[in-house]
Short mmCIF file of C-alpha atoms and ligand atoms in Angstrom, two decimals:
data_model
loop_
_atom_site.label_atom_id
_atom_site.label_comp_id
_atom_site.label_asym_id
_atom_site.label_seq_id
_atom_site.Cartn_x
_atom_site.Cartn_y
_atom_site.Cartn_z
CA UNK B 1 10.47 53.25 -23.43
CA UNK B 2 12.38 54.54 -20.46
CA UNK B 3 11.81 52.15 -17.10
CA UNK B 4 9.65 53.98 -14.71
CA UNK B 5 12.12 54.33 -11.56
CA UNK B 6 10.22 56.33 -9.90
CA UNK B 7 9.70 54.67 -6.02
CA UNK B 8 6.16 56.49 -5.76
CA UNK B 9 4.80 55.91 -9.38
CA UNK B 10 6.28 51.95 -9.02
CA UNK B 11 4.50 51.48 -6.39
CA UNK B 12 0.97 52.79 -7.75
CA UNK B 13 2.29 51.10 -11.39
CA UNK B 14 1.83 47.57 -8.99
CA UNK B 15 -1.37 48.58 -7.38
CA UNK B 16 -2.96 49.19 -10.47
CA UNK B 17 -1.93 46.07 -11.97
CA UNK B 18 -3.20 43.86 -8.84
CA UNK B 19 -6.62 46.35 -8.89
CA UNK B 20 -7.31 45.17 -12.54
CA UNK B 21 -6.38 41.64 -11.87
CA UNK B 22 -8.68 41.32 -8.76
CA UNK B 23 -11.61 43.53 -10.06
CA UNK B 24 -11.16 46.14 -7.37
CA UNK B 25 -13.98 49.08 -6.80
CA UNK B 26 -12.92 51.90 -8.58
CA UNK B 27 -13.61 54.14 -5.59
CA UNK B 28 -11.09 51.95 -2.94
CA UNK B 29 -8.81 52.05 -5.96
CA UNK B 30 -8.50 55.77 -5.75
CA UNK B 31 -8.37 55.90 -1.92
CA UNK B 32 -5.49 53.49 -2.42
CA UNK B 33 -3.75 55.08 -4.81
CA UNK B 34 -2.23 58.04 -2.62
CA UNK B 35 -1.91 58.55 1.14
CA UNK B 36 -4.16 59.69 3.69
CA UNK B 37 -2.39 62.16 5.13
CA UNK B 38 1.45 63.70 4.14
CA UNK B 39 3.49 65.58 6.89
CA UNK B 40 6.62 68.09 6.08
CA UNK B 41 8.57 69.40 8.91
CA UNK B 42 11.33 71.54 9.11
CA UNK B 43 13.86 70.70 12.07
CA UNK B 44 16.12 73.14 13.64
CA UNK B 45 19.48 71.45 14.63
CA UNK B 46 22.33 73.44 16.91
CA UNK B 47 25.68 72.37 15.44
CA UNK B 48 28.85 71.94 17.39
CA UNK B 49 29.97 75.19 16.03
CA UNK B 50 27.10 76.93 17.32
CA UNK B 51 24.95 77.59 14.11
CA UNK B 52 21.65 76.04 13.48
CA UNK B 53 20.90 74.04 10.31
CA UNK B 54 17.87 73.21 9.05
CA UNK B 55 16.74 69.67 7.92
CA UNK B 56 13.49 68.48 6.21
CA UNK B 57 11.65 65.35 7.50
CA UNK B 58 8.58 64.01 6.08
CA UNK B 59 6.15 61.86 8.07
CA UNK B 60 3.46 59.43 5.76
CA UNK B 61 0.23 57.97 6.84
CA UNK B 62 -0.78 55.94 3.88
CA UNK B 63 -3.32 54.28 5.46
CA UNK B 64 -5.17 53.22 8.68
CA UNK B 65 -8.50 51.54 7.75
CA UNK B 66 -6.83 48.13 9.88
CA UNK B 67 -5.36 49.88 12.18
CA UNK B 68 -2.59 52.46 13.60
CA UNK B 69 0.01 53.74 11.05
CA UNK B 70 3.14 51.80 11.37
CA UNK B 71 6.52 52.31 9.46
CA UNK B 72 10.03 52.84 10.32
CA UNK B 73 12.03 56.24 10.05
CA UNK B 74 15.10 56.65 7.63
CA UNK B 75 18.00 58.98 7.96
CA UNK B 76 19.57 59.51 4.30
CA UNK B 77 20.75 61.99 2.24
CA UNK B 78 18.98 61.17 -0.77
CA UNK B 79 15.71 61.13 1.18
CA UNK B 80 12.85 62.56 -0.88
CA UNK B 81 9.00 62.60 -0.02
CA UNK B 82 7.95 60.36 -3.03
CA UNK B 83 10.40 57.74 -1.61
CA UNK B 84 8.72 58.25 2.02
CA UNK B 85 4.97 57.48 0.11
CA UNK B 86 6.42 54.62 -1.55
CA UNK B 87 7.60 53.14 1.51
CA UNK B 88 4.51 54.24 3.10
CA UNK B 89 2.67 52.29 0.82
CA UNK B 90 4.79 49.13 1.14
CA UNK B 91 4.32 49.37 5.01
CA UNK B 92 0.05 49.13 4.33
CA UNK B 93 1.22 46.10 2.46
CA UNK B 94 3.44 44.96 4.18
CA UNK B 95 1.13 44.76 7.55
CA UNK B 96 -2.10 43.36 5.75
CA UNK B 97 -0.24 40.41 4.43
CA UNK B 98 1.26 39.53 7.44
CA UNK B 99 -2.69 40.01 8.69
CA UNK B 100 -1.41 42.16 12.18
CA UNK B 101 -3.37 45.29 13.63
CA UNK B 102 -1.75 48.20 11.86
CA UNK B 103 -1.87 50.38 8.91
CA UNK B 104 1.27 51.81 7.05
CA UNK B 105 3.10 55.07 7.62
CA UNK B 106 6.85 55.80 6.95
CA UNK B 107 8.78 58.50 8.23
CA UNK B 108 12.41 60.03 6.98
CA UNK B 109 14.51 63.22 7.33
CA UNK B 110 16.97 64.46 4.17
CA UNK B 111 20.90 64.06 6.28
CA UNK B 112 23.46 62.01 6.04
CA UNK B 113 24.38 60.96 9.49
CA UNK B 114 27.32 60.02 8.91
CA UNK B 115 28.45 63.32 8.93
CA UNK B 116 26.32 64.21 12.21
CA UNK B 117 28.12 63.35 16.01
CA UNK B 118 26.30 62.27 18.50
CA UNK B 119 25.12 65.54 20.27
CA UNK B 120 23.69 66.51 16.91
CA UNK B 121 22.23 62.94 15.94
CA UNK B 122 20.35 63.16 19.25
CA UNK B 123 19.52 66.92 18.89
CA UNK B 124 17.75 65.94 15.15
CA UNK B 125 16.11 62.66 16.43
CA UNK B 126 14.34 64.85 19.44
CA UNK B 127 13.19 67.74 17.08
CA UNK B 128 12.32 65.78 14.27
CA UNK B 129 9.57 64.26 17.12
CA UNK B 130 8.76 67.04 18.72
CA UNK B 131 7.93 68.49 15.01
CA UNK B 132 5.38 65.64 14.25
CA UNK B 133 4.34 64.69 17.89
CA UNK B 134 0.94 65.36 16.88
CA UNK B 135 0.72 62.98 14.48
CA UNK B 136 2.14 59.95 15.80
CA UNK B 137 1.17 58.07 18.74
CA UNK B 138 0.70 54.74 19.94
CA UNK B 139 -2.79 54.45 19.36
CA UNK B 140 -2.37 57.19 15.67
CA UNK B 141 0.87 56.02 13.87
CA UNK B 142 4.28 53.96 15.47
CA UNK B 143 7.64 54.67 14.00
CA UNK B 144 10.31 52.13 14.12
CA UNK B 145 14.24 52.32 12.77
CA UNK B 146 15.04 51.85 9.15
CA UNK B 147 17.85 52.92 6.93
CA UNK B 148 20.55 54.66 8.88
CA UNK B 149 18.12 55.11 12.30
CA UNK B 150 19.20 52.49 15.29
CA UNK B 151 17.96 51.68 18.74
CA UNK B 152 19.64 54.27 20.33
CA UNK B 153 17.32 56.67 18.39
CA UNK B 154 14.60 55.13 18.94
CA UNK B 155 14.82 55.36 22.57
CA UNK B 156 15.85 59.24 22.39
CA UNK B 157 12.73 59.36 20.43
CA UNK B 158 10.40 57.63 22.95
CA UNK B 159 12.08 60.15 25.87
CA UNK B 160 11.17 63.15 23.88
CA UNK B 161 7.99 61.77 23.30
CA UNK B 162 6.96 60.75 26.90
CA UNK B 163 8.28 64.19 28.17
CA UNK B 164 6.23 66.00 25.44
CA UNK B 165 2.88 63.65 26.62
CA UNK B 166 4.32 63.48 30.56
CA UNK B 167 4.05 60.16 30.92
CA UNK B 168 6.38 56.94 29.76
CA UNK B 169 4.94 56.11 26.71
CA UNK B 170 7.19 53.01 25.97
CA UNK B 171 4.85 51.69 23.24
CA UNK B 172 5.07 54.76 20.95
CA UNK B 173 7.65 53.43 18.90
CA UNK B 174 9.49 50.31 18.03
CA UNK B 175 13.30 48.75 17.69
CA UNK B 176 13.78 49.80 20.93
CA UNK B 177 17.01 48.80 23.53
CA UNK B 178 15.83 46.31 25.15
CA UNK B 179 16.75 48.08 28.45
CA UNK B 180 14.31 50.44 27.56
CA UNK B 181 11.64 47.55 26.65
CA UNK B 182 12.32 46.96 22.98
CA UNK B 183 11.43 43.06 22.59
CA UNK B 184 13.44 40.50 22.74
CA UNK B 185 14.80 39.09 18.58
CA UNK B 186 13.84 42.28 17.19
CA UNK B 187 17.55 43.48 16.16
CA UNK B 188 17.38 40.50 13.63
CA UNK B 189 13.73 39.72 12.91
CA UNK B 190 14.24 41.31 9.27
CA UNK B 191 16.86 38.91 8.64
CA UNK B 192 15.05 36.15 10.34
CA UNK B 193 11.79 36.39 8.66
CA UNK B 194 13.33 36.57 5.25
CA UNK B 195 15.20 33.47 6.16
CA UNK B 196 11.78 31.64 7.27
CA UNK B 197 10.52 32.70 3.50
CA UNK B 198 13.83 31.31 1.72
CA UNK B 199 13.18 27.91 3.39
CA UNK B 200 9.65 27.94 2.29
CA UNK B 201 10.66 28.62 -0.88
CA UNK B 202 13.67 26.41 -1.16
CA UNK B 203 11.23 23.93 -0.53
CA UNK B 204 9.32 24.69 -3.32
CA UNK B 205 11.84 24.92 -5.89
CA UNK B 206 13.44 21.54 -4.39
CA UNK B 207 17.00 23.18 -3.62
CA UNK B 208 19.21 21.85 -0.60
CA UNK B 209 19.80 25.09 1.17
CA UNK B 210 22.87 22.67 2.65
CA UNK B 211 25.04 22.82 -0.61
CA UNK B 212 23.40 26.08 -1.74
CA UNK B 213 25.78 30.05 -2.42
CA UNK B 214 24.13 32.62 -1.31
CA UNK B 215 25.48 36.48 -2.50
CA UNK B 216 23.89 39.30 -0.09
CA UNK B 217 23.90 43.15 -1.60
CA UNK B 218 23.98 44.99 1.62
CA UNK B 219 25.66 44.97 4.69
CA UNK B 220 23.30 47.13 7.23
CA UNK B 221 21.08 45.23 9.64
CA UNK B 222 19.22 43.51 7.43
CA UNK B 223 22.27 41.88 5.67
CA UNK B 224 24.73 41.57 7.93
CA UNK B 225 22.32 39.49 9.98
CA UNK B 226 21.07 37.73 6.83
CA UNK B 227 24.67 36.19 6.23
CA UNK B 228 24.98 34.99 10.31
CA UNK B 229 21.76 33.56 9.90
CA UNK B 230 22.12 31.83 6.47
CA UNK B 231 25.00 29.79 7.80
CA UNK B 232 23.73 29.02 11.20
CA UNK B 233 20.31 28.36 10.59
CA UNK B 234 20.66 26.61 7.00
CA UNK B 235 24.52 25.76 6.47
CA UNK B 236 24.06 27.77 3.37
CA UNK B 237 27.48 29.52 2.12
CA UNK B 238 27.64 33.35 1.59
CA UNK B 239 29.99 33.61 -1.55
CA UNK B 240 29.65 37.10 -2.23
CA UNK B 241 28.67 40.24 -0.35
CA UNK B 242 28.90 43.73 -0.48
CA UNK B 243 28.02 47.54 1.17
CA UNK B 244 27.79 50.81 -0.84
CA UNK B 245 31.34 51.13 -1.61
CA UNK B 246 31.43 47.66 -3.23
CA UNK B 247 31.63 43.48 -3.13
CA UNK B 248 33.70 40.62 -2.37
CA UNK B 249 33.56 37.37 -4.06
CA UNK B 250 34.72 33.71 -3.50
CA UNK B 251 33.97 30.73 -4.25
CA UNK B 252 34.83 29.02 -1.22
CA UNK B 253 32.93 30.95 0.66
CA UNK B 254 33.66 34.58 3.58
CA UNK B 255 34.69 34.08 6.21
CA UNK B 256 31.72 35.97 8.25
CA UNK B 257 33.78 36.79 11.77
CA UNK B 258 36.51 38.23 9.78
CA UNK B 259 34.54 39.90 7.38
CA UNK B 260 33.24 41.59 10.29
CA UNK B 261 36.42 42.31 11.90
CA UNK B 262 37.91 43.70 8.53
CA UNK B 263 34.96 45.58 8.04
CA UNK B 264 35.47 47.43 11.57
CA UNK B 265 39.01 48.08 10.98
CA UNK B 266 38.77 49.42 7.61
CA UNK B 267 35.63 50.55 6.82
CA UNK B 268 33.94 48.37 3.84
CA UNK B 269 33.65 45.18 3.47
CA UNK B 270 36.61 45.36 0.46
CA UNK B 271 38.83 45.19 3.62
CA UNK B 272 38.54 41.42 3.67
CA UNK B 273 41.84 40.41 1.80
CA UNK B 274 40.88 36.83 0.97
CA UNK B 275 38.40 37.23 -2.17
CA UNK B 276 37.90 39.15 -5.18
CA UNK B 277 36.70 42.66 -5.60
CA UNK B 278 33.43 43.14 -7.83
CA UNK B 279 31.19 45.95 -7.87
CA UNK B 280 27.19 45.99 -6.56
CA UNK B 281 26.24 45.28 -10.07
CA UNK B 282 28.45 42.10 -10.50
CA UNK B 283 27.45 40.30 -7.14
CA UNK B 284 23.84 40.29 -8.53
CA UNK B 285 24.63 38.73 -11.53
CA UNK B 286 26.52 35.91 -10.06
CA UNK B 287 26.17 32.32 -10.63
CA UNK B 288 24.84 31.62 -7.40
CA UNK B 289 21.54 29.62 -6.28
CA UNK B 290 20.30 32.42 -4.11
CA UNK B 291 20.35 36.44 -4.33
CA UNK B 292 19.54 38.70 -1.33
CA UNK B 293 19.19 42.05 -2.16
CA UNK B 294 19.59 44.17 1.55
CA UNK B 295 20.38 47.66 0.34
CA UNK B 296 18.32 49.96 -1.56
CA UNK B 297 15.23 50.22 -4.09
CA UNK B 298 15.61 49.68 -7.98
CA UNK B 299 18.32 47.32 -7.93
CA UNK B 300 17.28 44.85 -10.27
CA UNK B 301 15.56 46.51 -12.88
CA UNK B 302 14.68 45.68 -17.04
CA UNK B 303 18.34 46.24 -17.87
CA UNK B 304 19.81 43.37 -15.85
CA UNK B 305 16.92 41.01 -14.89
CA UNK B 306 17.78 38.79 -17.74
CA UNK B 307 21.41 38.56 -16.44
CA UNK B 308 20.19 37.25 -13.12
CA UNK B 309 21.23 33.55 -12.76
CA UNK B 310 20.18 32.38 -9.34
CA UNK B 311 17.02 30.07 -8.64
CA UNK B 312 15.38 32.32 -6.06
CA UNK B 313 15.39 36.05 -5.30
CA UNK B 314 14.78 37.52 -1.69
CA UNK B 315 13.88 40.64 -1.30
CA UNK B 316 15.19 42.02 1.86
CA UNK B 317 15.33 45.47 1.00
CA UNK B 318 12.13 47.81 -0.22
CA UNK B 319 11.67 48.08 -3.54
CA UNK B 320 14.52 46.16 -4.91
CA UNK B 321 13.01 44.53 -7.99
CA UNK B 322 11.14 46.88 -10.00
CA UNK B 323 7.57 46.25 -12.02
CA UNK B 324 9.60 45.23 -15.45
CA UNK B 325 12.37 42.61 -13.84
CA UNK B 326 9.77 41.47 -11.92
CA UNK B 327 7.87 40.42 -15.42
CA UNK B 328 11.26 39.39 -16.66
CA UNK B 329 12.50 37.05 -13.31
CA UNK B 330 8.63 35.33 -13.48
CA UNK B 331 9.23 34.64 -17.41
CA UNK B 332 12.45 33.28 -16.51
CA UNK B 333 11.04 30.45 -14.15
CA UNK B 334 12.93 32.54 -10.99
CA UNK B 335 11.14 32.49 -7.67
CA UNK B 336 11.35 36.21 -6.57
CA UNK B 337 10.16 36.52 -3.46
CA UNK B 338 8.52 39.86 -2.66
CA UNK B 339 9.66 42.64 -0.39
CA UNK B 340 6.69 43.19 1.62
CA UNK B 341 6.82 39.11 2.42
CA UNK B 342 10.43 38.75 2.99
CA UNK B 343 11.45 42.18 4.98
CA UNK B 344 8.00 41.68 6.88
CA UNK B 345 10.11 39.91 9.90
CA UNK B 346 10.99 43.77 11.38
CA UNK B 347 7.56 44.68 11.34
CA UNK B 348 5.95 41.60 12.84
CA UNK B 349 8.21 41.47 16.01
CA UNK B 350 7.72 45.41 16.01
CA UNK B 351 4.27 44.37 16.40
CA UNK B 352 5.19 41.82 19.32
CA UNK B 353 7.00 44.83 20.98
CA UNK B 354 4.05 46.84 21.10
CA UNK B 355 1.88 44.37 22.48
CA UNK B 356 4.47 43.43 24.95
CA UNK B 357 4.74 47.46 25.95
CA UNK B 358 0.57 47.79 26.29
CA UNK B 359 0.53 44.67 28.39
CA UNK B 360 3.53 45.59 30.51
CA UNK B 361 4.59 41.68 30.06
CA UNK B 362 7.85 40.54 27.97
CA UNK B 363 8.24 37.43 26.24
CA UNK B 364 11.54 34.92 25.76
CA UNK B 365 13.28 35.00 22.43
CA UNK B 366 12.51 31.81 21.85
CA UNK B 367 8.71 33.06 22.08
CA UNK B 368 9.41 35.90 19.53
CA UNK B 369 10.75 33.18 17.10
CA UNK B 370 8.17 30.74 17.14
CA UNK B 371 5.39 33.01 16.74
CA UNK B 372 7.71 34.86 14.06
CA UNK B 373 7.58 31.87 11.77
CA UNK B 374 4.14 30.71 12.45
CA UNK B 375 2.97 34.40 11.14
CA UNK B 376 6.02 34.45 8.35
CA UNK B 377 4.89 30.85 7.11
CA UNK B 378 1.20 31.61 7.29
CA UNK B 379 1.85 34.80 4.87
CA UNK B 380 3.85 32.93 2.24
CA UNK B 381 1.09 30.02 2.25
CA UNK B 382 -1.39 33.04 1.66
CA UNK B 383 0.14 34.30 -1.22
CA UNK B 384 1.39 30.71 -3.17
CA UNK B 385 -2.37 29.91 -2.48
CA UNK B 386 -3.35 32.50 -4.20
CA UNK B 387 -1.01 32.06 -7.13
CA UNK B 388 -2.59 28.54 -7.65
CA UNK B 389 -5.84 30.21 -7.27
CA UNK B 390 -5.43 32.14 -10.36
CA UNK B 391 -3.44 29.79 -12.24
CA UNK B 392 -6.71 27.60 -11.61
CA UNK B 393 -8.16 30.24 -13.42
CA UNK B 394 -5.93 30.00 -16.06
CA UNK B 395 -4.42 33.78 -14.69
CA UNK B 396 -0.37 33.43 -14.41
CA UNK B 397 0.77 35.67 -11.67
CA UNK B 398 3.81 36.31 -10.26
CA UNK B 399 4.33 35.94 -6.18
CA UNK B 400 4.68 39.85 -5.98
CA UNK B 401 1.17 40.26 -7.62
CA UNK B 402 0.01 37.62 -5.71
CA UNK B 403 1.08 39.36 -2.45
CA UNK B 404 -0.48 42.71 -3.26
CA UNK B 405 -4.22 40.82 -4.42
CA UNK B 406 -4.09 39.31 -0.42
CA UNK B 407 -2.76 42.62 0.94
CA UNK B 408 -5.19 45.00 -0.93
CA UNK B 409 -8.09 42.93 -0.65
CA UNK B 410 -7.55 43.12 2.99
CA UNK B 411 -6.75 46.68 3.48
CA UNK B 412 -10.02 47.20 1.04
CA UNK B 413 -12.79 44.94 3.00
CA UNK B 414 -11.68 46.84 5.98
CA UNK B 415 -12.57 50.46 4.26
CA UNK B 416 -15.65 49.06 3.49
CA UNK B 417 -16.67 47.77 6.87
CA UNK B 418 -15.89 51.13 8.21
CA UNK B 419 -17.88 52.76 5.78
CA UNK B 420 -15.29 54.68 3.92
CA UNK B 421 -16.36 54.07 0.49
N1 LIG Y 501 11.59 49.63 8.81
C1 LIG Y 501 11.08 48.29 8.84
C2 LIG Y 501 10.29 47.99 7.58
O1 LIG Y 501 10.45 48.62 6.56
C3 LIG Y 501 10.29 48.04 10.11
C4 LIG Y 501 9.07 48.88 10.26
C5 LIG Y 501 8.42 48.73 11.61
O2 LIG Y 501 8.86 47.93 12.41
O3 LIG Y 501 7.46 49.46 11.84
O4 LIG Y 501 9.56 47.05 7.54
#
């Protein structure tokens, strides 16, 4: 049988699998099983030569029993809406288990921006809100960046906004400048969060992150961070790393300041002279102790989960590891550490920004940190707890299923309480 690779249908395939497991109510089930409420815009953009082209953006509300809809926005060509519901529904379960006041929502426009300058990025990022202005909101559904979508747009989203509303409406959105009252650590809180999970789990599976490799897939924000953080925080080495064009490998370790520097100058990370070349594909098969996948969905999937050779996977991207490897990885005695855990590090401090923009009072970094881990720790205790729960019960689980039984049963009692089923 052909692997379902589908972003939407993976995502109910894992619902459905926790819902049996947990003896969920048919009727949540099926209020669960699709979003609330799907938006499809189309955005008028002025080129530099004077035409106008038209882009389609999608807005997701998946759902809001806990609270506000809350997701980031991606910018990429091979945007589609099923990805956007997929991610939608990883943002629901992605703020339940880390137990914070939101729902999940995810936003994204079909462009590459790459081939967009400035004038035109801004033009898209202030139509593309003034196209679903009605459905977003601080107190309805808060975007925040994601693939391809930066601070900068953020903050020419929250001007359109607050012009549209006529008032400054700071806490709209998240991953703001912090000039413009973005908070404090929240550039790297992906990174950082998924860091707090891999020594969590290191400790579990008894591994010195001192002497341990580390190979990152995926050099964006979530990545690049990942690698400055793996070496400062746990002296861990980053052997191998790699963006879209391809990987580096050696054994000695990268160099990260000149990675960066060769990166700048020419491009991709192949630019750094001083390793081997191997392709996306290779780096994850590595022998290394540790595998960060920071790039896309469906990377590690039934044809090359048996070829993974590192102790513990971190999921740092959405959707990396799909239903099948994750079977495989848990047969194989490796700790894969879900997405909606280990990437939940952006969200949380997104949720520190907003409270910081309602109360009109901003915290230290130091402050972000702290309260980062105590919420990252507290989620990863939640779902090994519930593992040995079920293993108690003679039920093996993996972590991921683990995850969604905490996150679902959540977002479920909350329905309930509010009378929605
Ligand atoms: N885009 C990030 C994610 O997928 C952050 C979302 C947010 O801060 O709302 O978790």
């Amino acid at each position: 049988m052909v692997e379902e690779l589908n972003p939407f249908r993976i995502s109910q395939m894992e619902l459905d699998k926790a819902a049996k497991i947990m003896g969920l109510d048919e009727t949540a089930h099926a209020l669960l099983r699709e979003p609330k409420r799907t938006v499809v815009v189309n955005v008028p953009v002025r080129m530099r030569d004077g035409s106008v082209k038209t882009f389609i953006g999608f807005r997701v509300l998946y759902n809001d029993a806990r609270g506000p809809g809350k997701g980031g926005i991606r910018f990429h060509p091979e945007e589609s809406l099923d990805t956007v519901k997929a991610l939608s529904a990883w943002m629901t379960w992605k703020t339940s288990l880390a137990n914070i006041p939101f729902g999940g929502a995810k936003g994204g426009v079909i462009c590459n921006p790459k081939e967009l300058n400035e004038a035109e990025l801004e033009s898209l990022s202030r139509n593309y809100i003034r196209a679903i202005c009605r459905e977003i909101g601080p107190d309805v559904d808060v975007p925040a960046p994601d693939v391809y979508t930066t601070p900068q747009i953020m903050a020419w989203m929250m001007d359109e906004y607050s012009n549209l509303v006529g008032k400054q409406e700071f806490g709209m959105i998240t991953g703001k400048p912090t000039e413009v009252w973005g908070s404090e650590g929240r550039f790297d809180s992906t990174a950082m969060g998924g860091m707090y999970v891999l020594r969590e789990a290191a400790k579990l599976k008894k591994l010195n992150l001192k002497n341990a490799k580390i190979a990152i897939q995926g050099f964006g924000n979530a990545g690049r961070f990942a690698f400055e953080i793996a070496e400062k925080l746990s002296g861990s080495k980053v052997v191998a790393v790699s963006d879209s064009s391809g990987g580096i490998y050696s054994k000695g370790g990268i160099d990260y300041e000149k990675l960066v520097k060769a990166k700048t100058a020419g491009g991709n990370v192949q630019a750094y002279k001083e390793a081997d070349k191997i392709t996306n594909e290779e780096l994850l098969e590595l022998d290394v102790d540790v595998i960060i996948p920071a790039a896309l969905e469906n990377q590690i999937t039934e044809k090359n989960a048996d070829k993974i050779k590192a102790k513990i996977v971190l999921e740092l991207a959405n959707g990396p590891v799909t239903p099948g490897a994750d079977r495989i990885l848990f047969e194989k005695g490796i700790l894969d550490m879900p997405d909606f855990l280990v990437n939940s590090g952006g969200v949380i401090v997104s949720y520190f920004e907003w409270t910081q923009n309602r109360q009109g009072y901003y915290w230290k970094e130091n402050e972000v940190y702290s309260r980062l881990d105590e919420i990252v720790t507290r989620s990863f205790n939640d779902v090994m707890n519930t593992q040995k729960e079920y293993l108690e019960k003679k039920v093996k689980i993996s972590p991921r299923t683990a995850a969604y039984i905490v996150a679902v049963g959540r977002v479920a009692k909350a329905m309930k309480i509010r009378g929605w089923y």
